[in-house]
Amino acid sequence: MIIEGTHSIAAAPAHVFDRLMEPAVLQQAIPGCDKLEKTGEDEYVAHLKLGIGSIKGSYSGKVSLSDRQPPHKFTLHMEGKGGPGFVKGTSAIELTADGRATKLHYSANVQVGGLIAAVGSRMIEAAAKKLAGEFFHKFGAIVADAGKQAR
C-alpha cells in the first residue's frame, strides 16, 4: 500500500532535517512512542503502543535511514511486530524550501499482516494519515518552540 502526504513546517530545511535526526525529538512527536533509541549509525529500535479501529497493541521494531542527502532527503526503512501483527515499509522523505518554511513530502510503501490487516487497507490508510498528521503537528510545534528558545 502506498501512503503519501505533504506537510508544511515553519522552519528552514536544514533545521527540520537536523531535528528529524534527533531520537529525543522524534520520540516526543511519534504518537504512542514509548522508546526510540539509537543502536548504531542511522539505526534505531522503537517501542510503540498503537491502535487501528478496535485492534490495539504494542509493537517493537527497527528503524534505519539510508540515502541521506542533508538537508534535502533521506529514506526511512522500518519493520515492527507485535500482538496485532506486523508492519514493514520504506518511506522516501523530501524537504524543500517554501519561503521561510519547509515543505516535507513523504511517499511510503507499507505492508501489514496479521490481525491488523483484517481491518482493511482503506481503514489502515486513513489511520496512517491520521497518525502522520498528529506526528507533523507535534513535530512542527517542537521545532517552532526550539526556534523561539534559540532566539
Short mmCIF file of N, CA and C in Angstrom, two decimals:
data_model
loop_
_atom_site.label_atom_id
_atom_site.label_comp_id
_atom_site.label_asym_id
_atom_site.label_seq_id
_atom_site.Cartn_x
_atom_site.Cartn_y
_atom_site.Cartn_z
N MET A 1 0.84 -1.15 0.00
CA MET A 1 0.00 0.00 0.00
C MET A 1 0.90 1.24 0.00
N ILE A 2 0.56 2.22 -0.83
CA ILE A 2 1.30 3.47 -0.92
C ILE A 2 0.56 4.54 -0.11
N ILE A 3 1.29 5.21 0.76
CA ILE A 3 0.73 6.29 1.56
C ILE A 3 1.61 7.51 1.34
N GLU A 4 0.99 8.61 0.89
CA GLU A 4 1.75 9.83 0.61
C GLU A 4 1.13 11.02 1.31
N GLY A 5 1.95 12.02 1.54
CA GLY A 5 1.45 13.25 2.14
C GLY A 5 2.49 14.34 2.07
N THR A 6 2.02 15.57 2.26
CA THR A 6 2.89 16.74 2.28
C THR A 6 2.49 17.60 3.46
N HIS A 7 3.47 18.08 4.20
CA HIS A 7 3.21 18.92 5.37
C HIS A 7 4.16 20.11 5.34
N SER A 8 3.67 21.24 5.83
CA SER A 8 4.49 22.45 5.94
C SER A 8 4.96 22.61 7.38
N ILE A 9 6.24 22.90 7.53
CA ILE A 9 6.84 23.07 8.86
C ILE A 9 7.51 24.44 8.89
N ALA A 10 7.22 25.23 9.90
CA ALA A 10 7.68 26.62 9.99
C ALA A 10 9.14 26.71 10.45
N ALA A 11 10.04 26.23 9.61
CA ALA A 11 11.48 26.31 9.87
C ALA A 11 12.21 26.00 8.57
N ALA A 12 13.47 26.38 8.51
CA ALA A 12 14.29 26.13 7.32
C ALA A 12 14.57 24.64 7.15
N PRO A 13 14.76 24.17 5.90
CA PRO A 13 15.01 22.75 5.67
C PRO A 13 16.16 22.16 6.49
N ALA A 14 17.25 22.89 6.65
CA ALA A 14 18.39 22.36 7.42
C ALA A 14 18.00 22.11 8.87
N HIS A 15 17.22 23.03 9.45
CA HIS A 15 16.78 22.87 10.84
C HIS A 15 15.82 21.68 10.96
N VAL A 16 14.89 21.57 10.02
CA VAL A 16 13.93 20.46 10.03
C VAL A 16 14.67 19.13 9.88
N PHE A 17 15.60 19.07 8.92
CA PHE A 17 16.36 17.84 8.70
C PHE A 17 17.11 17.44 9.97
N ASP A 18 17.78 18.40 10.59
CA ASP A 18 18.53 18.11 11.82
C ASP A 18 17.62 17.56 12.92
N ARG A 19 16.44 18.16 13.09
CA ARG A 19 15.51 17.70 14.13
C ARG A 19 14.99 16.29 13.81
N LEU A 20 14.83 15.99 12.53
CA LEU A 20 14.37 14.65 12.13
C LEU A 20 15.41 13.57 12.43
N MET A 21 16.63 13.98 12.71
CA MET A 21 17.70 13.03 13.04
C MET A 21 17.89 12.87 14.54
N GLU A 22 17.07 13.55 15.36
CA GLU A 22 17.21 13.51 16.82
C GLU A 22 16.19 12.57 17.44
N PRO A 23 16.63 11.42 17.98
CA PRO A 23 15.70 10.46 18.56
C PRO A 23 14.80 11.05 19.64
N ALA A 24 15.32 11.94 20.48
CA ALA A 24 14.50 12.51 21.57
C ALA A 24 13.35 13.33 21.01
N VAL A 25 13.60 14.08 19.95
CA VAL A 25 12.55 14.89 19.32
C VAL A 25 11.51 13.96 18.69
N LEU A 26 11.98 12.96 17.98
CA LEU A 26 11.06 12.03 17.32
C LEU A 26 10.21 11.27 18.34
N GLN A 27 10.82 10.84 19.43
CA GLN A 27 10.07 10.10 20.45
C GLN A 27 8.93 10.96 21.00
N GLN A 28 9.17 12.25 21.18
CA GLN A 28 8.12 13.15 21.65
C GLN A 28 7.00 13.30 20.63
N ALA A 29 7.36 13.28 19.35
CA ALA A 29 6.39 13.57 18.29
C ALA A 29 5.64 12.35 17.76
N ILE A 30 6.23 11.17 17.83
CA ILE A 30 5.60 9.97 17.27
C ILE A 30 4.47 9.52 18.20
N PRO A 31 3.24 9.46 17.69
CA PRO A 31 2.12 9.01 18.53
C PRO A 31 2.37 7.60 19.08
N GLY A 32 2.19 7.44 20.38
CA GLY A 32 2.31 6.13 21.02
C GLY A 32 3.72 5.63 21.23
N CYS A 33 4.73 6.46 20.95
CA CYS A 33 6.12 6.00 21.05
C CYS A 33 6.59 6.04 22.51
N ASP A 34 6.90 4.87 23.04
CA ASP A 34 7.44 4.75 24.40
C ASP A 34 8.96 4.88 24.41
N LYS A 35 9.59 4.47 23.30
CA LYS A 35 11.05 4.43 23.27
C LYS A 35 11.53 4.50 21.82
N LEU A 36 12.54 5.31 21.59
CA LEU A 36 13.25 5.35 20.31
C LEU A 36 14.71 5.55 20.67
N GLU A 37 15.48 4.52 20.44
CA GLU A 37 16.86 4.51 20.91
C GLU A 37 17.81 4.21 19.76
N LYS A 38 18.87 5.01 19.66
CA LYS A 38 19.89 4.81 18.63
C LYS A 38 20.72 3.58 18.99
N THR A 39 20.90 2.68 18.02
CA THR A 39 21.68 1.47 18.26
C THR A 39 22.94 1.42 17.40
N GLY A 40 23.03 2.31 16.43
CA GLY A 40 24.18 2.34 15.54
C GLY A 40 24.05 3.53 14.62
N GLU A 41 24.97 3.65 13.68
CA GLU A 41 24.91 4.74 12.72
C GLU A 41 23.65 4.60 11.87
N ASP A 42 22.74 5.55 12.02
CA ASP A 42 21.47 5.57 11.29
C ASP A 42 20.59 4.36 11.57
N GLU A 43 20.71 3.76 12.76
CA GLU A 43 19.88 2.61 13.15
C GLU A 43 19.29 2.84 14.53
N TYR A 44 18.03 2.44 14.68
CA TYR A 44 17.29 2.68 15.92
C TYR A 44 16.39 1.49 16.24
N VAL A 45 16.04 1.35 17.52
CA VAL A 45 14.97 0.43 17.92
C VAL A 45 13.84 1.29 18.48
N ALA A 46 12.62 0.81 18.27
CA ALA A 46 11.45 1.57 18.71
C ALA A 46 10.45 0.66 19.39
N HIS A 47 9.73 1.23 20.35
CA HIS A 47 8.61 0.55 21.02
C HIS A 47 7.43 1.50 20.99
N LEU A 48 6.31 1.03 20.43
CA LEU A 48 5.12 1.86 20.30
C LEU A 48 3.88 1.13 20.76
N LYS A 49 2.89 1.90 21.20
CA LYS A 49 1.56 1.38 21.50
C LYS A 49 0.60 2.11 20.58
N LEU A 50 -0.01 1.35 19.67
CA LEU A 50 -0.90 1.94 18.67
C LEU A 50 -2.15 1.11 18.52
N GLY A 51 -3.15 1.75 17.94
CA GLY A 51 -4.38 1.04 17.64
C GLY A 51 -4.98 1.52 16.34
N ILE A 52 -5.55 0.60 15.60
CA ILE A 52 -6.30 0.92 14.40
C ILE A 52 -7.67 0.29 14.59
N GLY A 53 -8.67 1.14 14.68
CA GLY A 53 -10.00 0.63 14.98
C GLY A 53 -9.99 -0.02 16.35
N SER A 54 -10.53 -1.21 16.42
CA SER A 54 -10.60 -1.91 17.71
C SER A 54 -9.35 -2.76 17.98
N ILE A 55 -8.42 -2.77 17.05
CA ILE A 55 -7.21 -3.59 17.20
C ILE A 55 -6.08 -2.71 17.74
N LYS A 56 -5.76 -2.94 18.99
CA LYS A 56 -4.72 -2.15 19.66
C LYS A 56 -3.63 -3.08 20.18
N GLY A 57 -2.42 -2.54 20.28
CA GLY A 57 -1.35 -3.37 20.81
C GLY A 57 -0.03 -2.67 20.85
N SER A 58 0.96 -3.39 21.32
CA SER A 58 2.33 -2.89 21.41
C SER A 58 3.16 -3.48 20.28
N TYR A 59 4.07 -2.66 19.78
CA TYR A 59 4.94 -3.08 18.70
C TYR A 59 6.39 -2.79 19.07
N SER A 60 7.27 -3.67 18.67
CA SER A 60 8.71 -3.45 18.78
C SER A 60 9.27 -3.55 17.38
N GLY A 61 10.23 -2.69 17.08
CA GLY A 61 10.75 -2.74 15.73
C GLY A 61 12.06 -2.04 15.55
N LYS A 62 12.51 -2.05 14.32
CA LYS A 62 13.77 -1.43 13.93
C LYS A 62 13.50 -0.36 12.89
N VAL A 63 14.28 0.70 12.96
CA VAL A 63 14.21 1.79 12.00
C VAL A 63 15.63 2.06 11.54
N SER A 64 15.80 2.24 10.24
CA SER A 64 17.11 2.62 9.73
C SER A 64 16.94 3.68 8.65
N LEU A 65 18.00 4.44 8.44
CA LEU A 65 18.00 5.51 7.45
C LEU A 65 19.04 5.20 6.39
N SER A 66 18.75 5.62 5.16
CA SER A 66 19.72 5.48 4.08
C SER A 66 19.55 6.65 3.12
N ASP A 67 20.42 6.72 2.15
CA ASP A 67 20.35 7.75 1.10
C ASP A 67 20.26 9.16 1.68
N ARG A 68 20.95 9.40 2.78
CA ARG A 68 20.90 10.73 3.41
C ARG A 68 21.59 11.76 2.54
N GLN A 69 20.86 12.82 2.20
CA GLN A 69 21.41 13.95 1.46
C GLN A 69 20.95 15.23 2.16
N PRO A 70 21.58 15.55 3.32
CA PRO A 70 21.15 16.71 4.10
C PRO A 70 21.27 18.00 3.29
N PRO A 71 20.37 18.91 3.42
CA PRO A 71 19.10 18.86 4.14
C PRO A 71 17.92 18.55 3.23
N HIS A 72 18.15 17.81 2.16
CA HIS A 72 17.12 17.65 1.14
C HIS A 72 16.30 16.37 1.21
N LYS A 73 16.94 15.24 1.53
CA LYS A 73 16.16 14.00 1.52
C LYS A 73 16.87 12.87 2.24
N PHE A 74 16.09 11.85 2.56
CA PHE A 74 16.60 10.59 3.10
C PHE A 74 15.52 9.54 2.93
N THR A 75 15.91 8.29 3.11
CA THR A 75 14.96 7.17 3.04
C THR A 75 14.91 6.51 4.41
N LEU A 76 13.70 6.23 4.86
CA LEU A 76 13.48 5.60 6.16
C LEU A 76 12.97 4.17 5.91
N HIS A 77 13.58 3.20 6.57
CA HIS A 77 13.17 1.80 6.48
C HIS A 77 12.68 1.39 7.86
N MET A 78 11.54 0.71 7.92
CA MET A 78 11.00 0.32 9.22
C MET A 78 10.42 -1.08 9.14
N GLU A 79 10.51 -1.78 10.26
CA GLU A 79 9.83 -3.06 10.40
C GLU A 79 9.53 -3.26 11.88
N GLY A 80 8.34 -3.74 12.14
CA GLY A 80 7.96 -3.96 13.52
C GLY A 80 6.92 -5.04 13.63
N LYS A 81 6.85 -5.63 14.82
CA LYS A 81 5.83 -6.66 15.04
C LYS A 81 5.35 -6.59 16.47
N GLY A 82 4.17 -7.11 16.67
CA GLY A 82 3.56 -7.15 17.99
C GLY A 82 2.36 -8.07 17.94
N GLY A 83 1.60 -8.09 19.03
CA GLY A 83 0.43 -8.95 19.12
C GLY A 83 -0.53 -8.82 17.95
N PRO A 84 -0.83 -7.57 17.51
CA PRO A 84 -1.80 -7.42 16.43
C PRO A 84 -1.26 -7.74 15.03
N GLY A 85 0.03 -7.99 14.88
CA GLY A 85 0.54 -8.30 13.55
C GLY A 85 1.89 -7.65 13.30
N PHE A 86 2.16 -7.39 12.03
CA PHE A 86 3.44 -6.79 11.67
C PHE A 86 3.24 -5.65 10.67
N VAL A 87 4.23 -4.80 10.62
CA VAL A 87 4.27 -3.72 9.64
C VAL A 87 5.70 -3.64 9.12
N LYS A 88 5.82 -3.39 7.83
CA LYS A 88 7.13 -3.27 7.20
C LYS A 88 6.99 -2.23 6.10
N GLY A 89 7.98 -1.37 5.98
CA GLY A 89 7.86 -0.37 4.93
C GLY A 89 9.09 0.46 4.72
N THR A 90 9.03 1.23 3.65
CA THR A 90 10.08 2.16 3.27
C THR A 90 9.41 3.48 2.91
N SER A 91 10.01 4.58 3.33
CA SER A 91 9.45 5.89 3.03
C SER A 91 10.53 6.83 2.53
N ALA A 92 10.28 7.44 1.37
CA ALA A 92 11.17 8.47 0.85
C ALA A 92 10.70 9.80 1.40
N ILE A 93 11.61 10.55 2.03
CA ILE A 93 11.30 11.84 2.64
C ILE A 93 12.06 12.92 1.87
N GLU A 94 11.34 13.94 1.39
CA GLU A 94 11.98 15.04 0.67
C GLU A 94 11.61 16.36 1.32
N LEU A 95 12.60 17.22 1.50
CA LEU A 95 12.40 18.54 2.10
C LEU A 95 12.74 19.61 1.07
N THR A 96 11.85 20.59 0.91
CA THR A 96 12.12 21.70 0.01
C THR A 96 11.78 23.01 0.72
N ALA A 97 12.57 24.03 0.42
CA ALA A 97 12.31 25.35 1.00
C ALA A 97 11.02 25.90 0.40
N ASP A 98 10.24 26.55 1.26
CA ASP A 98 8.99 27.18 0.84
C ASP A 98 8.91 28.51 1.57
N GLY A 99 9.63 29.51 1.04
CA GLY A 99 9.74 30.78 1.74
C GLY A 99 10.57 30.57 3.00
N ARG A 100 9.99 30.92 4.16
CA ARG A 100 10.70 30.73 5.44
C ARG A 100 10.35 29.39 6.08
N ALA A 101 9.61 28.58 5.37
CA ALA A 101 9.16 27.28 5.89
C ALA A 101 9.77 26.15 5.06
N THR A 102 9.41 24.94 5.43
CA THR A 102 9.85 23.74 4.71
C THR A 102 8.63 22.93 4.33
N LYS A 103 8.62 22.49 3.10
CA LYS A 103 7.59 21.57 2.66
C LYS A 103 8.21 20.17 2.73
N LEU A 104 7.61 19.29 3.52
CA LEU A 104 8.09 17.93 3.66
C LEU A 104 7.11 17.01 2.95
N HIS A 105 7.61 16.25 2.00
CA HIS A 105 6.78 15.28 1.27
C HIS A 105 7.29 13.88 1.59
N TYR A 106 6.36 12.97 1.87
CA TYR A 106 6.75 11.58 2.09
C TYR A 106 5.93 10.68 1.18
N SER A 107 6.56 9.61 0.76
CA SER A 107 5.90 8.58 -0.02
C SER A 107 6.35 7.24 0.56
N ALA A 108 5.40 6.54 1.19
CA ALA A 108 5.72 5.30 1.89
C ALA A 108 5.07 4.11 1.20
N ASN A 109 5.82 3.04 1.11
CA ASN A 109 5.30 1.76 0.63
C ASN A 109 5.25 0.86 1.86
N VAL A 110 4.05 0.52 2.30
CA VAL A 110 3.86 -0.18 3.58
C VAL A 110 3.14 -1.50 3.37
N GLN A 111 3.60 -2.52 4.09
CA GLN A 111 2.92 -3.82 4.10
C GLN A 111 2.55 -4.14 5.54
N VAL A 112 1.35 -4.67 5.73
CA VAL A 112 0.91 -5.08 7.06
C VAL A 112 0.38 -6.50 6.99
N GLY A 113 0.44 -7.20 8.12
CA GLY A 113 -0.06 -8.56 8.17
C GLY A 113 -0.56 -8.89 9.56
N GLY A 114 -1.22 -10.01 9.68
CA GLY A 114 -1.78 -10.41 10.97
C GLY A 114 -3.16 -9.81 11.18
N LEU A 115 -3.57 -9.71 12.43
CA LEU A 115 -4.88 -9.16 12.76
C LEU A 115 -5.09 -7.76 12.19
N ILE A 116 -4.04 -6.97 12.21
CA ILE A 116 -4.17 -5.58 11.76
C ILE A 116 -4.59 -5.50 10.29
N ALA A 117 -4.20 -6.47 9.48
CA ALA A 117 -4.57 -6.48 8.07
C ALA A 117 -6.07 -6.71 7.89
N ALA A 118 -6.71 -7.31 8.90
CA ALA A 118 -8.14 -7.62 8.81
C ALA A 118 -9.02 -6.37 8.78
N VAL A 119 -8.50 -5.23 9.23
CA VAL A 119 -9.32 -4.02 9.23
C VAL A 119 -9.46 -3.42 7.83
N GLY A 120 -8.66 -3.86 6.90
CA GLY A 120 -8.78 -3.39 5.52
C GLY A 120 -7.86 -2.23 5.20
N SER A 121 -7.46 -2.17 3.94
CA SER A 121 -6.48 -1.17 3.52
C SER A 121 -7.01 0.26 3.62
N ARG A 122 -8.30 0.45 3.39
CA ARG A 122 -8.85 1.81 3.48
C ARG A 122 -8.74 2.36 4.89
N MET A 123 -9.08 1.53 5.88
CA MET A 123 -9.00 1.97 7.27
C MET A 123 -7.55 2.13 7.71
N ILE A 124 -6.67 1.25 7.25
CA ILE A 124 -5.25 1.35 7.59
C ILE A 124 -4.68 2.64 7.01
N GLU A 125 -5.02 2.94 5.76
CA GLU A 125 -4.52 4.16 5.12
C GLU A 125 -5.04 5.40 5.86
N ALA A 126 -6.31 5.41 6.23
CA ALA A 126 -6.88 6.55 6.97
C ALA A 126 -6.19 6.70 8.32
N ALA A 127 -5.95 5.59 9.01
CA ALA A 127 -5.27 5.64 10.32
C ALA A 127 -3.83 6.12 10.16
N ALA A 128 -3.15 5.66 9.11
CA ALA A 128 -1.76 6.07 8.88
C ALA A 128 -1.69 7.57 8.60
N LYS A 129 -2.62 8.09 7.82
CA LYS A 129 -2.63 9.53 7.53
C LYS A 129 -2.95 10.33 8.78
N LYS A 130 -3.84 9.80 9.62
CA LYS A 130 -4.18 10.48 10.88
C LYS A 130 -2.95 10.52 11.79
N LEU A 131 -2.25 9.38 11.92
CA LEU A 131 -1.03 9.33 12.75
C LEU A 131 0.05 10.26 12.20
N ALA A 132 0.19 10.30 10.87
CA ALA A 132 1.17 11.20 10.26
C ALA A 132 0.81 12.65 10.56
N GLY A 133 -0.47 12.98 10.46
CA GLY A 133 -0.92 14.33 10.78
C GLY A 133 -0.61 14.71 12.21
N GLU A 134 -0.87 13.78 13.15
CA GLU A 134 -0.56 14.02 14.56
C GLU A 134 0.94 14.21 14.76
N PHE A 135 1.73 13.36 14.09
CA PHE A 135 3.19 13.48 14.21
C PHE A 135 3.65 14.85 13.73
N PHE A 136 3.23 15.26 12.52
CA PHE A 136 3.73 16.51 11.97
C PHE A 136 3.22 17.73 12.73
N HIS A 137 2.02 17.65 13.30
CA HIS A 137 1.52 18.74 14.13
C HIS A 137 2.42 18.90 15.36
N LYS A 138 2.69 17.80 16.04
CA LYS A 138 3.52 17.85 17.25
C LYS A 138 4.97 18.19 16.91
N PHE A 139 5.50 17.57 15.85
CA PHE A 139 6.87 17.84 15.42
C PHE A 139 7.03 19.32 15.07
N GLY A 140 6.07 19.87 14.33
CA GLY A 140 6.11 21.29 13.96
C GLY A 140 6.12 22.18 15.19
N ALA A 141 5.33 21.83 16.21
CA ALA A 141 5.30 22.61 17.45
C ALA A 141 6.64 22.53 18.18
N ILE A 142 7.25 21.35 18.20
CA ILE A 142 8.56 21.17 18.86
C ILE A 142 9.62 22.00 18.15
N VAL A 143 9.62 21.94 16.81
CA VAL A 143 10.60 22.69 16.02
C VAL A 143 10.41 24.19 16.22
N ALA A 144 9.16 24.65 16.21
CA ALA A 144 8.88 26.08 16.40
C ALA A 144 9.29 26.53 17.79
N ASP A 145 9.02 25.71 18.80
CA ASP A 145 9.38 26.04 20.18
C ASP A 145 10.90 26.12 20.33
N ALA A 146 11.61 25.19 19.70
CA ALA A 146 13.09 25.21 19.76
C ALA A 146 13.63 26.47 19.09
N GLY A 147 12.97 26.90 18.01
CA GLY A 147 13.38 28.12 17.32
C GLY A 147 13.20 29.35 18.20
N LYS A 148 12.10 29.39 18.97
CA LYS A 148 11.84 30.52 19.87
C LYS A 148 12.88 30.56 20.99
N GLN A 149 13.24 29.38 21.52
CA GLN A 149 14.21 29.32 22.61
C GLN A 149 15.61 29.72 22.15
N ALA A 150 15.90 29.49 20.87
CA ALA A 150 17.23 29.80 20.33
C ALA A 150 17.41 31.31 20.12
N ARG A 151 16.30 32.04 20.05
CA ARG A 151 16.39 33.49 19.79
C ARG A 151 16.80 34.26 20.99
#
